[in-house]
Coordinates of C-alpha atoms and ligand atoms in Angstrom, one line a residue:
M1 CA 13.3 30.3 6.8
D2 CA 9.6 30.9 6.2
E3 CA 7.6 29.2 8.9
Q4 CA 4.6 28.8 6.6
F5 CA 6.7 26.7 4.1
I6 CA 7.5 24.2 6.9
R7 CA 3.9 24.1 8.0
R8 CA 2.5 23.8 4.5
I9 CA 4.8 21.2 3.0
P10 CA 3.0 17.8 2.8
K11 CA 4.4 15.4 5.3
A12 CA 3.7 12.1 7.0
E13 CA 3.9 11.6 10.8
L14 CA 5.4 8.1 11.5
H15 CA 6.2 8.2 15.2
L16 CA 3.3 9.4 17.3
H17 CA 1.9 7.8 20.5
I18 CA -1.8 8.7 20.7
E19 CA -1.6 8.6 24.5
G20 CA 1.2 11.2 24.2
T21 CA -1.2 13.7 22.7
L22 CA -3.3 14.0 25.9
E23 CA -3.0 17.8 26.6
P24 CA -3.4 18.9 30.2
E25 CA -6.8 20.5 29.5
M26 CA -8.3 17.3 28.2
L27 CA -6.6 15.3 30.9
M28 CA -8.1 17.5 33.7
A29 CA -11.5 17.4 32.0
L30 CA -11.5 13.6 31.7
A31 CA -10.4 13.3 35.3
R32 CA -13.4 15.4 36.3
K33 CA -15.7 13.4 34.0
H34 CA -14.7 10.1 35.5
G35 CA -14.0 11.2 39.1
V36 CA -10.3 10.2 38.9
P37 CA -8.2 11.8 41.6
L38 CA -5.1 13.5 40.4
K39 CA -1.9 14.7 42.2
Y40 CA -2.0 18.0 40.3
A41 CA -4.4 20.8 41.0
S42 CA -4.3 22.6 37.7
E43 CA -3.2 22.4 34.0
D44 CA -0.3 24.7 35.0
A45 CA 0.8 22.3 37.8
L46 CA 0.7 19.5 35.3
R47 CA 2.9 21.4 32.8
Q48 CA 5.3 22.3 35.6
A49 CA 5.7 18.5 36.3
Y50 CA 6.9 17.9 32.7
Q51 CA 10.6 18.1 33.5
F52 CA 12.4 14.9 32.7
S53 CA 16.0 13.8 33.0
R54 CA 15.5 10.4 31.4
L55 CA 12.9 8.3 29.6
Q56 CA 11.5 6.6 32.8
D57 CA 10.7 10.0 34.4
F58 CA 8.5 10.7 31.4
L59 CA 6.9 7.2 31.3
D60 CA 5.8 7.4 34.9
I61 CA 3.8 10.6 34.3
Y62 CA 2.6 9.4 30.9
Y63 CA 1.1 6.2 32.2
E64 CA -0.5 8.1 35.1
G65 CA -2.0 10.6 32.7
A66 CA -3.4 7.8 30.5
G67 CA -5.4 6.6 33.5
V68 CA -8.1 9.1 32.7
L69 CA -8.9 7.5 29.4
R70 CA -11.9 5.3 30.2
D71 CA -14.6 5.0 27.5
E72 CA -14.7 4.9 23.8
D73 CA -15.6 8.6 23.5
D74 CA -12.4 9.5 25.4
F75 CA -10.3 7.7 22.8
Y76 CA -12.3 9.2 19.9
R77 CA -11.9 12.8 21.2
L78 CA -8.2 12.3 22.0
T79 CA -7.5 11.0 18.5
R80 CA -9.8 13.6 16.8
A81 CA -8.0 16.5 18.5
Y82 CA -4.6 15.1 17.4
L83 CA -5.7 14.7 13.8
H84 CA -6.9 18.3 13.6
R85 CA -3.6 19.6 15.0
A86 CA -1.7 17.4 12.6
H87 CA -3.8 18.6 9.6
A88 CA -2.9 22.2 10.5
D89 CA 0.8 21.2 10.4
G90 CA 0.6 19.8 6.9
V91 CA 0.3 16.2 7.9
V92 CA -1.4 14.3 5.0
H93 CA -0.8 10.8 6.5
A94 CA -0.3 9.6 10.1
E95 CA 0.9 6.2 11.4
I96 CA -0.2 6.2 14.9
F97 CA 1.0 4.1 17.8
F98 CA -1.4 2.9 20.5
D99 CA -0.5 1.0 23.7
P100 CA -3.4 -1.4 24.4
Q101 CA -1.7 -2.9 27.5
T102 CA -1.7 0.5 29.2
H103 CA -5.5 0.3 29.1
T104 CA -6.3 -3.5 29.3
E105 CA -4.2 -3.7 32.4
R106 CA -6.7 -1.3 34.0
G107 CA -9.7 -3.3 32.9
I108 CA -10.6 -1.3 29.8
A109 CA -11.6 -3.5 26.9
F110 CA -9.3 -3.7 23.8
E111 CA -12.3 -3.0 21.6
T112 CA -13.1 0.2 23.6
V113 CA -9.7 1.6 22.8
L114 CA -9.6 0.4 19.2
N115 CA -13.1 1.5 18.3
G116 CA -12.7 5.0 19.7
I117 CA -9.4 5.6 17.9
A118 CA -10.7 4.0 14.6
R119 CA -13.8 6.2 14.6
A120 CA -11.7 9.3 14.6
L121 CA -9.4 8.0 11.9
D122 CA -12.2 7.2 9.6
E123 CA -13.8 10.6 10.2
A124 CA -10.5 12.4 9.5
E125 CA -10.0 10.5 6.2
R126 CA -13.5 11.6 5.1
E127 CA -13.5 15.1 6.4
L128 CA -9.8 16.2 6.1
G129 CA -8.4 13.8 3.5
L130 CA -5.9 12.7 6.1
S131 CA -5.1 9.0 5.7
S132 CA -3.7 6.9 8.5
Q133 CA -2.6 3.5 9.7
L134 CA -2.5 2.0 13.2
I135 CA 0.6 0.5 14.9
L136 CA 0.0 -1.6 18.0
C137 CA 2.9 -1.3 20.4
F138 CA 3.8 -3.9 23.0
L139 CA 5.1 -2.6 26.3
R140 CA 8.6 -3.9 26.6
H141 CA 8.8 -3.6 30.4
L142 CA 6.0 -6.3 30.6
S143 CA 6.6 -9.9 29.7
A144 CA 6.8 -11.6 26.3
E145 CA 3.8 -13.7 27.4
A146 CA 1.7 -10.6 28.0
A147 CA 2.7 -9.3 24.6
M148 CA 1.7 -12.6 23.0
A149 CA -1.7 -12.4 24.7
T150 CA -2.1 -8.9 23.4
L151 CA -1.2 -10.0 19.9
E152 CA -3.9 -12.7 20.2
Q153 CA -6.5 -10.0 21.0
A154 CA -5.4 -8.0 17.9
L155 CA -5.7 -10.9 15.4
P156 CA -9.4 -10.4 14.7
Y157 CA -8.6 -6.7 13.9
R158 CA -5.9 -7.5 11.4
D159 CA -7.6 -5.3 8.8
R160 CA -7.5 -2.3 11.1
I161 CA -4.0 -2.6 12.5
F162 CA -1.2 -2.4 10.0
A163 CA 1.9 -3.0 12.1
V164 CA 3.2 -3.9 15.5
G165 CA 5.8 -1.9 17.4
L166 CA 7.7 -2.0 20.7
D167 CA 7.9 0.9 23.2
S168 CA 8.2 1.8 26.9
S169 CA 11.4 1.4 29.1
E170 CA 14.2 0.5 26.8
Q171 CA 17.2 -0.2 29.0
G172 CA 17.2 -3.8 30.2
H173 CA 14.4 -4.8 27.8
P174 CA 16.2 -5.8 24.6
P175 CA 14.2 -6.4 21.4
A176 CA 15.3 -10.1 21.4
K177 CA 13.0 -10.6 24.4
F178 CA 10.1 -10.3 21.9
S179 CA 11.5 -12.4 19.0
Q180 CA 8.7 -15.0 19.2
V181 CA 6.0 -12.5 19.5
F182 CA 7.2 -10.6 16.4
A183 CA 7.7 -13.8 14.4
R184 CA 4.0 -14.7 15.1
A185 CA 2.9 -11.1 14.3
R186 CA 4.8 -11.2 11.0
E187 CA 3.3 -14.6 10.2
A188 CA -0.1 -13.1 10.7
G189 CA 0.7 -10.3 8.2
F190 CA 1.7 -7.4 10.4
V191 CA 4.6 -5.2 9.4
A192 CA 7.1 -4.7 12.3
V193 CA 8.8 -1.6 13.7
A194 CA 10.5 -1.1 17.1
H195 CA 11.9 1.6 19.3
A196 CA 15.6 1.0 19.5
G197 CA 18.7 3.1 20.1
E198 CA 16.8 5.9 21.9
E199 CA 18.4 5.3 25.3
G200 CA 19.5 1.7 24.5
P201 CA 22.8 0.8 22.8
P202 CA 23.5 0.0 19.1
A203 CA 23.2 -3.7 20.0
Y204 CA 19.4 -3.2 20.4
I205 CA 19.2 -1.7 16.9
Y206 CA 21.0 -4.9 15.5
Q207 CA 18.5 -7.0 17.4
A208 CA 15.5 -5.0 16.1
L209 CA 16.8 -5.6 12.5
D210 CA 18.0 -9.2 12.8
D211 CA 15.6 -10.7 15.5
L212 CA 12.4 -8.7 15.0
K213 CA 13.0 -8.0 11.2
V214 CA 11.7 -4.4 11.4
A215 CA 10.9 -2.2 8.4
R216 CA 11.9 1.0 10.4
I217 CA 13.7 1.9 13.5
D218 CA 11.9 4.3 15.9
H219 CA 14.5 6.8 17.2
G220 CA 17.7 4.9 16.4
V221 CA 19.9 8.0 17.0
R222 CA 22.5 6.0 19.0
C223 CA 23.4 4.1 15.8
E224 CA 26.0 6.7 15.3
E225 CA 28.2 5.1 18.0
D226 CA 28.7 2.2 15.6
P227 CA 29.9 3.2 12.2
A228 CA 29.3 -0.2 10.7
L229 CA 25.7 -0.1 11.8
T230 CA 25.2 3.4 10.5
R231 CA 26.6 2.3 7.1
R232 CA 24.2 -0.7 7.2
L233 CA 21.2 1.4 7.9
A234 CA 22.1 3.7 5.0
A235 CA 22.9 0.8 2.6
E236 CA 19.6 -1.0 3.4
G237 CA 17.6 2.1 3.4
I238 CA 16.1 1.4 6.8
P239 CA 14.3 4.6 7.8
L240 CA 14.8 6.2 11.3
T241 CA 11.7 8.0 12.8
I242 CA 13.5 10.7 14.8
C243 CA 11.8 12.9 17.3
P244 CA 14.0 15.9 18.0
L245 CA 12.0 17.7 20.8
S246 CA 11.5 14.4 22.6
N247 CA 15.2 13.7 22.4
V248 CA 16.1 17.0 24.0
K249 CA 13.3 16.8 26.6
L250 CA 14.5 13.3 27.7
A251 CA 18.1 14.3 27.7
V252 CA 19.2 12.0 24.9
F253 CA 20.9 15.2 23.6
D254 CA 21.8 18.1 25.9
D255 CA 20.4 20.6 23.4
M256 CA 19.1 20.8 19.9
V257 CA 22.4 22.1 18.5
Q258 CA 23.9 18.7 19.6
H259 CA 21.3 16.6 17.7
N260 CA 22.8 14.3 15.1
L261 CA 19.9 14.2 12.7
K262 CA 21.7 16.3 10.1
R263 CA 24.9 14.3 10.3
L264 CA 22.8 11.1 9.8
M265 CA 21.1 12.7 6.7
D266 CA 24.6 13.6 5.4
Q267 CA 25.6 9.9 5.8
G268 CA 22.7 8.9 3.5
L269 CA 20.2 7.6 6.1
V270 CA 16.5 8.0 5.5
V271 CA 15.8 10.4 8.4
T272 CA 12.2 11.4 9.2
L273 CA 11.1 14.0 11.8
N274 CA 8.2 13.3 14.1
S275 CA 6.6 14.4 17.4
D276 CA 6.5 11.2 19.7
D277 CA 4.5 12.6 22.6
P278 CA 3.7 16.2 21.7
A279 CA 1.6 17.1 24.7
Y280 CA 4.5 16.3 26.9
F281 CA 7.5 17.4 24.9
G282 CA 6.4 21.0 23.9
G283 CA 5.4 20.7 20.3
Y284 CA 3.7 19.0 17.4
I285 CA 5.4 17.9 14.1
A286 CA 5.9 21.4 12.6
D287 CA 7.5 22.5 15.9
N288 CA 9.9 19.7 15.5
Y289 CA 10.8 20.7 12.0
L290 CA 11.1 24.4 13.1
A291 CA 13.3 23.6 16.1
A292 CA 15.6 21.4 14.1
Q293 CA 15.8 23.9 11.3
A294 CA 16.7 26.7 13.6
A295 CA 19.3 24.9 15.7
L296 CA 21.0 23.0 12.8
G297 CA 20.6 25.5 10.0
L298 CA 18.6 23.1 7.8
T299 CA 18.2 24.5 4.3
E300 CA 15.1 24.4 2.1
A301 CA 16.6 21.4 0.3
D302 CA 16.9 19.6 3.7
I303 CA 13.3 20.3 4.6
R304 CA 12.1 19.0 1.2
Q305 CA 14.3 15.9 1.8
L306 CA 12.8 15.3 5.2
A307 CA 9.3 15.7 3.9
R308 CA 10.0 13.4 0.9
N309 CA 11.6 10.8 3.3
S310 CA 8.5 10.9 5.5
I311 CA 6.4 9.9 2.5
T312 CA 8.8 7.2 1.1
A313 CA 9.3 5.7 4.6
S314 CA 5.6 5.5 5.2
F315 CA 3.4 2.4 4.7
M316 CA 1.1 4.2 2.2
P317 CA 0.4 2.5 -1.1
Q318 CA 2.9 3.4 -3.9
A319 CA 0.4 5.4 -5.9
R320 CA -0.3 7.6 -2.9
K321 CA 3.4 8.1 -2.2
E322 CA 3.9 9.2 -5.8
H323 CA 1.0 11.7 -5.5
W324 CA 2.4 13.3 -2.4
L325 CA 6.0 13.3 -3.7
A326 CA 4.8 15.2 -6.8
Q327 CA 3.0 17.7 -4.6
I328 CA 6.2 18.3 -2.6
D329 CA 8.2 18.8 -5.8
A330 CA 5.5 21.2 -7.1
M331 CA 5.6 23.4 -4.0
G332 CA 7.1 26.9 -4.5
G333 CA 10.2 27.8 -2.6
A334 CA 10.5 29.2 1.0
A335 CA 10.7 33.0 1.3
Ligands
ADE401 N1 6.2 5.5 24.9 C1 5.8 6.8 24.6 N2 6.8 7.5 24.2 C2 7.9 6.7 24.2 C3 9.3 6.9 23.9 N3 9.7 8.0 23.4 N4 10.1 5.8 24.1 C4 9.6 4.7 24.6 N5 8.4 4.5 24.9 C5 7.5 5.5 24.7
ZN402 ZN1 8.1 6.9 20.8

């Protein structure tokens, strides 16, 4: 299929960790700027280290990398670089995760993180017409009390932060650990999403739905092990934000040919494709579409469906959704 069709088709990115867009070049430059010592001598040495056999291998390197983000300008530049790459991949709307605890635990102020990111988001909306929303993720390897304290810090910024999410080490940290935090967040008006069923079992997806009352499941690919759960996700129209290159890099699937995203689409689930942590997993959103298309033989109709799903599963206002759905339908076919 024509690569340009995949790049051009309007799409939303719904699963993207801003800290996961820190490319080795920017990482090394910020380490020099702030005098942060690194274990790696060059960009190439860093890239060589990006070999993972499970989620935790990646998280160890990802948190270390995030240690070079220190001032507001760092967060602004990081976010700006991502938005320009996304725009080039046909992204018209991005819902972006940020992990405040990764930074506040190091003594960086919550406001420094938020203000830097928000400045780049506002600029991209003005200059590129790329709309966005922010999703604050709690780190699930830390305590529920720490998550509650982070929620308290976010309350004054309710107008800037649309949703809350849950990420980091999944195994051993079930969603139910955060039931009270999510109840409080929903009361305050935040929408809820959560990573579940990436490495963790189907039981974690049930908990995300029933205890955290999420509007979407991030990853969710292990739902397939439980046919009743898979049927429920389809019947309730709960979208999955799937990240194909991430799943292969973190050995959730042995290779792309094994990925279940097409089977899940065929069972009526609202599947969306996303890039997760593109600086670490070898590609941005169009690379994810292209890799899935090539390995799974996705048709032009499948690509249109995935793009449509990304719009309908987003938290955009209805009128904007209709605008982008009409643009997708009006697009000429792939060569
Ligand atoms: N944080 C960044 N990327 C993540 C992922 N894929 N799973 C859980 N936590 C993450
Ligand atoms: Zn993720």
